[in-house]
């Protein structure tokens, strides 16, 4: 087998093989698919060959991953005369005269010749739909925020609200950095503020929100595809192609129309986007600074010193406007728990909490981390123990009456001990 240092970004419909084993529940299997070589895949696409009616999904594989050695190898199904073709393929390959090549263009930007070899399509900047004017941007966050408001963050929400207002009026900074330890309500409060703007008739059509969670991306470069998809509605481009088209769009000298909405990008878990070259972060933080670009960015991170860890050109842009979320204290956690109890146990619920139990739960979490999610989990676990205790003591099988199951400080202590 021929080892390769690293595999390039996977193409659409491409997977890689491995002998890694994992336990997967049988219910996770939803159907069958067909996986073949790259040549077989494009041959079926080109000749419109169908495998079977029960196998609608087609994929191809070029590489094999060995977990023990942490190396990638060319797939054993790849023939020797195809190795040079694979190594020669690249994003910079262009076909200047399409009439001289027999094959088919696909929506993902690739060109498949009759022998199955793939060549990259030259990006058509002029006719790409991202440059169409007057189109409404698709809001990735259709309904932001929760049904329950998040108390104890009024100052932080006011700062976020002022930032959004400044972005809509083209005043102030275009980037906002939000930092704080996990569970302090950073993302939740940002969504709550944005819900206010999306619910307002004055700002509803003037703001389009694109939320990108870096932990959900297979690689930081996929953020280009998410932003491109927000403009176009779908993204069948590779990350490098999407980046080139976005760069071209944000380099236009033409002033945007008044009816074009401001695009607000939420980069959540921005810590996961840090790479060696940091190009993705640089692009997303540099584009809003350009003239005639209606783009703003809110970066959310769990680390306080992220601007200091970045390159100077990035740190200066990210650290100019900052909102710090401090851990919740005992009183704040108590207030939040009381606000969320109806959601944890909707009425008529048999569960009711003693005031001492709420104080103990808030105090235990405040002394450790101030993470509101941990406090809510502790309340949920304590209520389960209380329900089990009440069921063991009950003489009948009838459901408990509303308010008959009381969560005590002892239940909170047991739940905290079980959680470790």
Short mmCIF file of C-alpha atoms in Angstrom, two decimals:
data_model
loop_
_atom_site.label_atom_id
_atom_site.label_comp_id
_atom_site.label_asym_id
_atom_site.label_seq_id
_atom_site.Cartn_x
_atom_site.Cartn_y
_atom_site.Cartn_z
CA UNK A 1 0.00 0.00 0.00
CA UNK A 2 1.14 3.50 -0.73
CA UNK A 3 1.02 5.74 2.33
CA UNK A 4 0.01 9.38 2.03
CA UNK A 5 0.81 12.10 4.57
CA UNK A 6 -2.73 13.38 4.73
CA UNK A 7 -5.82 13.24 2.59
CA UNK A 8 -7.13 16.35 0.85
CA UNK A 9 -10.60 17.69 1.75
CA UNK A 10 -13.15 15.04 0.89
CA UNK A 11 -15.17 15.61 -2.25
CA UNK A 12 -18.97 15.43 -2.23
CA UNK A 13 -20.16 11.81 -1.97
CA UNK A 14 -16.68 10.68 -0.86
CA UNK A 15 -15.96 8.53 2.20
CA UNK A 16 -12.80 6.75 3.36
CA UNK A 17 -12.47 3.16 4.45
CA UNK A 18 -11.11 1.90 7.76
CA UNK A 19 -10.89 -1.28 9.79
CA UNK A 20 -11.88 0.57 12.95
CA UNK A 21 -14.71 -1.16 14.80
CA UNK A 22 -17.36 0.50 16.88
CA UNK A 23 -20.54 -0.61 18.60
CA UNK A 24 -23.56 0.88 16.84
CA UNK A 25 -27.15 0.27 17.80
CA UNK A 26 -29.12 -1.68 15.22
CA UNK A 27 -31.75 1.06 15.16
CA UNK A 28 -29.13 3.47 13.79
CA UNK A 29 -29.09 1.60 10.47
CA UNK A 30 -31.60 3.31 8.20
CA UNK A 31 -30.88 1.62 4.89
CA UNK A 32 -28.33 0.45 2.37
CA UNK A 33 -25.87 2.34 0.21
CA UNK A 34 -23.43 1.56 -2.58
CA UNK A 35 -19.71 2.37 -2.25
CA UNK A 36 -17.25 1.88 -5.06
CA UNK A 37 -14.20 3.40 -6.61
CA UNK A 38 -14.18 6.94 -7.90
CA UNK A 39 -14.21 5.69 -11.46
CA UNK A 40 -17.18 3.39 -10.88
CA UNK A 41 -19.06 6.14 -9.07
CA UNK A 42 -18.75 8.67 -11.90
CA UNK A 43 -19.37 6.00 -14.50
CA UNK A 44 -22.70 5.28 -12.89
CA UNK A 45 -23.44 8.99 -12.66
CA UNK A 46 -22.40 9.59 -16.26
CA UNK A 47 -24.25 6.63 -17.78
CA UNK A 48 -27.16 7.06 -15.37
CA UNK A 49 -26.70 3.48 -14.20
CA UNK A 50 -28.80 2.44 -11.23
CA UNK A 51 -27.56 -0.13 -8.76
CA UNK A 52 -30.88 -1.30 -7.37
CA UNK A 53 -34.02 0.47 -6.39
CA UNK A 54 -33.25 -0.37 -2.75
CA UNK A 55 -29.85 1.37 -2.83
CA UNK A 56 -30.52 5.04 -3.64
CA UNK A 57 -27.31 6.42 -2.08
CA UNK A 58 -24.03 6.25 -4.00
CA UNK A 59 -20.59 6.99 -2.55
CA UNK A 60 -16.99 6.43 -3.56
CA UNK A 61 -13.73 5.91 -1.68
CA UNK A 62 -10.12 6.69 -2.58
CA UNK A 63 -8.36 6.25 0.75
CA UNK A 64 -8.04 3.73 3.58
CA UNK A 65 -7.32 4.82 7.15
CA UNK A 66 -5.29 2.58 9.50
CA UNK A 67 -6.12 3.51 13.14
CA UNK A 68 -3.08 1.71 14.58
CA UNK A 69 -0.52 3.64 12.55
CA UNK A 70 -2.68 6.77 12.14
CA UNK A 71 -1.85 6.78 8.42
CA UNK A 72 -3.86 7.03 5.25
CA UNK A 73 -3.26 4.70 2.33
CA UNK A 74 -4.52 4.63 -1.20
CA UNK A 75 -7.46 2.30 -1.33
CA UNK A 76 -6.53 -1.24 -2.44
CA UNK A 77 -9.21 -0.89 -5.12
CA UNK A 78 -7.25 1.91 -6.83
CA UNK A 79 -5.35 0.70 -9.88
CA UNK A 80 -1.74 1.68 -10.48
CA UNK A 81 -2.53 3.70 -13.59
CA UNK A 82 -5.00 5.78 -11.58
CA UNK A 83 -2.48 6.85 -8.92
CA UNK A 84 -0.92 9.53 -11.12
CA UNK A 85 -4.37 10.84 -11.98
CA UNK A 86 -5.29 11.11 -8.32
CA UNK A 87 -2.04 12.86 -7.44
CA UNK A 88 -2.38 15.30 -10.33
CA UNK A 89 -5.95 16.34 -9.48
CA UNK A 90 -6.16 19.61 -7.60
CA UNK A 91 -8.26 22.64 -6.96
CA UNK A 92 -6.19 24.71 -9.38
CA UNK A 93 -6.91 22.47 -12.40
CA UNK A 94 -9.00 24.22 -15.01
CA UNK A 95 -10.57 23.13 -18.30
CA UNK A 96 -10.38 26.00 -20.72
CA UNK A 97 -12.12 24.35 -23.62
CA UNK A 98 -14.92 22.09 -22.44
CA UNK A 99 -15.75 20.99 -25.99
CA UNK A 100 -12.46 19.11 -26.23
CA UNK A 101 -13.30 16.84 -23.30
CA UNK A 102 -16.01 14.23 -23.33
CA UNK A 103 -17.77 13.98 -20.01
CA UNK A 104 -20.30 15.61 -17.74
CA UNK A 105 -20.38 18.53 -15.32
CA UNK A 106 -21.88 17.93 -11.91
CA UNK A 107 -23.39 20.40 -9.47
CA UNK A 108 -20.57 19.90 -7.00
CA UNK A 109 -18.18 21.61 -9.40
CA UNK A 110 -16.44 18.48 -10.70
CA UNK A 111 -16.09 17.27 -14.25
CA UNK A 112 -16.21 13.51 -14.83
CA UNK A 113 -14.64 12.19 -18.02
CA UNK A 114 -15.66 8.88 -19.53
CA UNK A 115 -12.77 7.06 -17.85
CA UNK A 116 -13.97 8.34 -14.49
CA UNK A 117 -11.16 10.76 -13.75
CA UNK A 118 -12.22 13.93 -12.02
CA UNK A 119 -11.10 17.40 -12.92
CA UNK A 120 -11.97 20.54 -11.03
CA UNK A 121 -14.26 23.01 -12.69
CA UNK A 122 -13.17 26.60 -13.12
CA UNK A 123 -15.29 28.82 -10.88
CA UNK A 124 -17.77 30.87 -12.87
CA UNK A 125 -17.65 34.08 -10.88
CA UNK A 126 -19.86 36.05 -13.21
CA UNK A 127 -22.87 33.74 -13.17
CA UNK A 128 -22.65 32.29 -9.66
CA UNK A 129 -25.94 32.77 -7.76
CA UNK A 130 -24.15 34.36 -4.80
CA UNK A 131 -23.77 37.53 -6.89
CA UNK A 132 -27.47 37.83 -7.68
CA UNK A 133 -28.88 41.06 -6.28
CA UNK A 134 -32.20 41.44 -4.58
CA UNK A 135 -32.45 37.86 -3.32
CA UNK A 136 -33.53 37.33 0.26
CA UNK A 137 -30.97 35.63 2.45
CA UNK A 138 -32.04 32.43 4.10
CA UNK A 139 -31.87 32.65 7.88
CA UNK A 140 -30.25 29.50 9.22
CA UNK A 141 -31.60 30.31 12.67
CA UNK A 142 -35.32 30.35 11.91
CA UNK A 143 -36.42 30.58 15.53
CA UNK A 144 -33.78 31.60 18.02
CA UNK A 145 -34.14 31.63 21.74
CA UNK A 146 -36.13 29.46 24.14
CA UNK A 147 -39.62 29.79 25.52
CA UNK A 148 -38.12 30.73 28.91
CA UNK A 149 -36.19 33.95 29.22
CA UNK A 150 -32.75 33.91 30.80
CA UNK A 151 -32.63 36.12 33.90
CA UNK A 152 -29.55 37.52 35.64
CA UNK A 153 -27.86 38.54 32.37
CA UNK A 154 -29.45 41.91 31.75
CA UNK A 155 -26.17 43.81 31.46
CA UNK A 156 -24.69 41.31 29.04
CA UNK A 157 -27.87 41.23 26.94
CA UNK A 158 -27.83 45.03 26.81
CA UNK A 159 -24.30 44.98 25.38
CA UNK A 160 -25.27 42.40 22.75
CA UNK A 161 -28.38 44.40 21.93
CA UNK A 162 -26.35 47.59 21.44
CA UNK A 163 -23.92 45.73 19.18
CA UNK A 164 -26.71 44.46 16.95
CA UNK A 165 -28.26 47.92 16.76
CA UNK A 166 -24.90 49.38 15.78
CA UNK A 167 -24.44 46.72 13.12
CA UNK A 168 -27.86 47.48 11.62
CA UNK A 169 -27.08 51.20 11.49
CA UNK A 170 -23.48 50.71 10.29
CA UNK A 171 -22.13 52.30 13.46
CA UNK A 172 -19.57 50.91 15.89
CA UNK A 173 -17.64 47.67 15.69
CA UNK A 174 -18.62 44.88 13.35
CA UNK A 175 -17.17 42.08 15.51
CA UNK A 176 -18.10 41.15 19.07
CA UNK A 177 -16.20 38.68 21.24
CA UNK A 178 -18.18 36.90 23.99
CA UNK A 179 -16.25 34.76 26.45
CA UNK A 180 -16.95 32.89 29.65
CA UNK A 181 -16.78 29.46 31.21
CA UNK A 182 -19.26 26.85 29.95
CA UNK A 183 -22.81 27.06 31.22
CA UNK A 184 -22.95 30.81 31.79
CA UNK A 185 -25.66 31.51 29.20
CA UNK A 186 -23.55 32.95 26.40
CA UNK A 187 -25.27 31.33 23.43
CA UNK A 188 -28.71 31.32 25.06
CA UNK A 189 -28.73 35.05 25.76
CA UNK A 190 -27.44 35.90 22.28
CA UNK A 191 -30.28 33.87 20.80
CA UNK A 192 -32.75 35.59 23.09
CA UNK A 193 -31.59 39.03 21.94
CA UNK A 194 -31.70 38.02 18.29
CA UNK A 195 -35.21 36.67 18.77
CA UNK A 196 -36.24 40.14 19.90
CA UNK A 197 -34.94 41.63 16.65
CA UNK A 198 -36.44 38.90 14.48
CA UNK A 199 -39.80 39.42 16.17
CA UNK A 200 -39.71 43.17 15.60
CA UNK A 201 -41.42 44.33 12.37
CA UNK A 202 -38.84 47.10 12.11
CA UNK A 203 -35.82 44.80 12.07
CA UNK A 204 -37.23 41.47 10.87
CA UNK A 205 -36.40 42.04 7.21
CA UNK A 206 -33.17 43.91 7.95
CA UNK A 207 -31.37 41.08 9.76
CA UNK A 208 -30.38 37.60 8.63
CA UNK A 209 -28.75 35.33 11.19
CA UNK A 210 -26.32 32.53 10.34
CA UNK A 211 -25.28 30.35 13.26
CA UNK A 212 -22.14 28.22 12.89
CA UNK A 213 -21.15 25.85 15.67
CA UNK A 214 -17.51 24.97 15.11
CA UNK A 215 -17.87 21.66 16.96
CA UNK A 216 -20.41 20.49 14.38
CA UNK A 217 -17.99 21.08 11.48
CA UNK A 218 -15.78 18.28 10.21
CA UNK A 219 -13.08 20.90 9.63
CA UNK A 220 -12.91 24.69 10.12
CA UNK A 221 -12.99 25.24 6.34
CA UNK A 222 -16.58 23.97 6.27
CA UNK A 223 -17.61 27.33 7.73
CA UNK A 224 -17.19 28.79 4.23
CA UNK A 225 -19.81 26.36 2.92
CA UNK A 226 -22.28 27.26 5.68
CA UNK A 227 -22.01 30.97 4.95
CA UNK A 228 -22.19 30.40 1.20
CA UNK A 229 -25.29 28.26 1.71
CA UNK A 230 -26.94 31.11 3.61
CA UNK A 231 -26.61 33.33 0.54
CA UNK A 232 -27.49 30.79 -2.14
CA UNK A 233 -29.77 28.31 -0.36
CA UNK A 234 -27.59 25.26 -1.03
CA UNK A 235 -23.90 24.53 -1.20
CA UNK A 236 -22.47 21.95 -3.56
CA UNK A 237 -19.11 23.72 -3.62
CA UNK A 238 -15.93 22.56 -1.97
CA UNK A 239 -14.74 24.72 0.95
CA UNK A 240 -12.01 26.26 -1.20
CA UNK A 241 -14.49 27.16 -3.93
CA UNK A 242 -16.93 28.65 -1.42
CA UNK A 243 -14.09 30.68 0.10
CA UNK A 244 -13.09 32.08 -3.29
CA UNK A 245 -16.66 33.07 -4.13
CA UNK A 246 -17.20 34.72 -0.74
CA UNK A 247 -13.91 36.58 -1.07
CA UNK A 248 -14.96 37.83 -4.49
CA UNK A 249 -18.38 38.90 -3.22
CA UNK A 250 -16.97 40.82 -0.27
CA UNK A 251 -14.41 42.52 -2.54
CA UNK A 252 -17.00 44.21 -4.73
CA UNK A 253 -16.85 47.98 -4.83
CA UNK A 254 -20.55 48.38 -5.56
CA UNK A 255 -22.50 49.68 -2.59
CA UNK A 256 -25.15 47.25 -1.30
CA UNK A 257 -28.80 48.14 -1.75
CA UNK A 258 -30.77 49.46 1.20
CA UNK A 259 -33.13 46.47 1.17
CA UNK A 260 -30.31 43.95 1.45
CA UNK A 261 -30.27 42.58 5.01
CA UNK A 262 -27.35 42.70 7.39
CA UNK A 263 -25.84 39.23 7.76
CA UNK A 264 -24.98 38.43 11.36
CA UNK A 265 -22.75 35.37 11.74
CA UNK A 266 -22.63 33.65 15.13
CA UNK A 267 -19.39 31.70 15.45
CA UNK A 268 -20.14 29.48 18.43
CA UNK A 269 -17.37 27.42 20.05
CA UNK A 270 -14.90 29.55 18.15
CA UNK A 271 -12.07 27.88 20.08
CA UNK A 272 -12.44 24.84 17.82
CA UNK A 273 -11.70 26.91 14.71
CA UNK A 274 -8.12 27.68 15.75
CA UNK A 275 -5.71 26.18 13.22
CA UNK A 276 -2.05 26.64 12.41
CA UNK A 277 -2.56 29.26 9.71
CA UNK A 278 -5.80 30.65 11.23
CA UNK A 279 -6.98 31.65 7.75
CA UNK A 280 -10.64 30.79 8.34
CA UNK A 281 -10.87 32.96 11.42
CA UNK A 282 -8.96 35.75 9.69
CA UNK A 283 -11.39 35.78 6.75
CA UNK A 284 -14.49 35.83 8.95
CA UNK A 285 -13.08 38.65 11.09
CA UNK A 286 -11.61 40.63 8.20
CA UNK A 287 -14.60 40.63 5.84
CA UNK A 288 -16.79 42.78 8.16
CA UNK A 289 -14.13 45.53 8.18
CA UNK A 290 -14.37 46.10 4.43
CA UNK A 291 -16.36 48.90 2.90
CA UNK A 292 -19.72 48.10 1.29
CA UNK A 293 -20.01 44.79 3.15
CA UNK A 294 -23.13 44.20 5.25
CA UNK A 295 -21.65 41.55 7.49
CA UNK A 296 -21.11 41.32 11.26
CA UNK A 297 -19.69 38.53 13.41
CA UNK A 298 -20.28 37.47 17.00
CA UNK A 299 -17.64 35.04 18.27
CA UNK A 300 -18.46 32.94 21.33
CA UNK A 301 -15.69 31.13 23.20
CA UNK A 302 -15.16 29.32 26.49
CA UNK A 303 -11.66 30.73 26.97
CA UNK A 304 -10.92 34.23 28.23
CA UNK A 305 -7.51 34.65 26.57
CA UNK A 306 -8.40 33.63 23.04
CA UNK A 307 -7.38 37.00 21.47
CA UNK A 308 -3.95 36.67 23.13
CA UNK A 309 -3.49 33.16 21.73
CA UNK A 310 -4.23 34.24 18.18
CA UNK A 311 -1.98 35.99 15.72
CA UNK A 312 -1.74 39.76 16.31
CA UNK A 313 -3.76 40.57 13.20
CA UNK A 314 -6.60 38.40 14.57
CA UNK A 315 -6.36 39.30 18.23
CA UNK A 316 -6.71 43.00 17.54
CA UNK A 317 -9.95 42.47 15.62
CA UNK A 318 -11.46 40.00 18.07
CA UNK A 319 -10.58 41.82 21.26
CA UNK A 320 -11.76 45.34 20.41
CA UNK A 321 -15.29 44.72 21.65
CA UNK A 322 -15.67 42.11 24.38
CA UNK A 323 -18.43 40.87 26.69
CA UNK A 324 -17.35 38.77 29.67
CA UNK A 325 -19.81 36.30 31.19
CA UNK A 326 -18.83 35.57 34.78
CA UNK A 327 -19.89 32.31 36.46
CA UNK A 328 -23.29 32.43 38.13
CA UNK A 329 -23.31 32.92 41.88
CA UNK A 330 -25.61 31.17 44.32
CA UNK A 331 -28.40 33.75 44.22
CA UNK A 332 -28.40 33.86 40.41
CA UNK A 333 -28.53 30.09 40.12
CA UNK A 334 -31.45 29.97 42.54
CA UNK A 335 -33.34 32.52 40.43
CA UNK A 336 -32.63 30.66 37.18
CA UNK A 337 -33.63 27.29 38.65
CA UNK A 338 -36.97 28.70 39.80
CA UNK A 339 -37.55 30.15 36.32
CA UNK A 340 -36.84 26.81 34.67
CA UNK A 341 -38.72 24.51 37.07
CA UNK A 342 -42.01 24.77 35.11
CA UNK A 343 -40.10 23.60 32.05
CA UNK A 344 -38.48 20.69 33.87
CA UNK A 345 -41.78 19.62 35.42
CA UNK A 346 -44.74 21.12 33.53
CA UNK A 347 -47.91 21.44 35.63
CA UNK A 348 -49.79 19.56 36.85
CA UNK A 349 -46.61 17.84 38.01
CA UNK A 350 -46.38 15.65 41.11
CA UNK A 351 -42.90 17.08 41.85
CA UNK A 352 -42.36 20.06 44.10
CA UNK A 353 -39.06 21.33 45.53
CA UNK A 354 -38.45 22.44 49.06
CA UNK A 355 -36.83 25.87 49.30
CA UNK A 356 -33.92 24.32 51.20
CA UNK A 357 -33.39 21.83 48.34
CA UNK A 358 -33.15 24.66 45.80
CA UNK A 359 -30.71 26.55 48.02
CA UNK A 360 -28.55 23.46 48.43
CA UNK A 361 -28.52 22.74 44.69
CA UNK A 362 -27.58 26.32 43.83
CA UNK A 363 -24.89 26.40 46.50
CA UNK A 364 -23.27 23.14 45.45
CA UNK A 365 -22.98 24.21 41.81
CA UNK A 366 -21.91 27.79 42.61
CA UNK A 367 -19.04 26.52 44.75
CA UNK A 368 -17.72 24.34 41.90
CA UNK A 369 -18.34 25.93 38.50
CA UNK A 370 -21.39 28.19 38.38
CA UNK A 371 -22.63 26.13 35.41
CA UNK A 372 -26.39 26.53 35.14
CA UNK A 373 -26.68 23.38 33.04
CA UNK A 374 -25.13 21.36 35.85
CA UNK A 375 -27.56 22.90 38.33
CA UNK A 376 -30.54 21.97 36.16
CA UNK A 377 -29.19 18.44 35.70
CA UNK A 378 -28.78 18.13 39.45
CA UNK A 379 -32.39 19.21 40.00
CA UNK A 380 -33.57 16.74 37.38
CA UNK A 381 -31.61 13.88 38.97
CA UNK A 382 -32.88 14.80 42.46
CA UNK A 383 -36.48 14.78 41.23
CA UNK A 384 -35.99 11.31 39.74
CA UNK A 385 -34.74 10.04 43.10
CA UNK A 386 -37.70 11.63 44.85
CA UNK A 387 -40.17 10.05 42.44
CA UNK A 388 -38.54 6.65 42.94
CA UNK A 389 -38.66 7.07 46.71
CA UNK A 390 -42.34 8.00 46.57
CA UNK A 391 -43.13 5.06 44.30
CA UNK A 392 -41.44 2.61 46.66
CA UNK A 393 -43.42 3.93 49.59
CA UNK A 394 -46.79 4.04 47.81
CA UNK A 395 -49.34 1.30 48.50
CA UNK A 396 -51.20 1.62 45.18
CA UNK A 397 -50.19 1.69 41.53
CA UNK A 398 -52.14 4.88 40.83
CA UNK A 399 -50.06 7.91 39.70
CA UNK A 400 -49.11 10.38 42.42
CA UNK A 401 -51.23 13.47 42.89
CA UNK A 402 -49.89 16.88 41.84
CA UNK A 403 -47.44 18.21 44.40
CA UNK A 404 -47.29 14.95 46.34
CA UNK A 405 -43.63 14.20 45.52
CA UNK A 406 -41.40 16.52 47.52
CA UNK A 407 -37.71 16.92 46.63
CA UNK A 408 -35.71 17.33 49.82
CA UNK A 409 -32.09 18.37 50.48
CA UNK A 410 -31.33 14.67 51.05
CA UNK A 411 -32.36 13.94 47.43
CA UNK A 412 -30.05 16.69 46.21
CA UNK A 413 -27.18 15.26 48.27
CA UNK A 414 -27.76 11.78 46.83
CA UNK A 415 -27.94 13.12 43.27
CA UNK A 416 -24.71 15.08 43.75
CA UNK A 417 -22.98 12.01 45.17
CA UNK A 418 -24.14 9.86 42.25
CA UNK A 419 -22.89 12.48 39.77
CA UNK A 420 -19.48 12.47 41.44
#
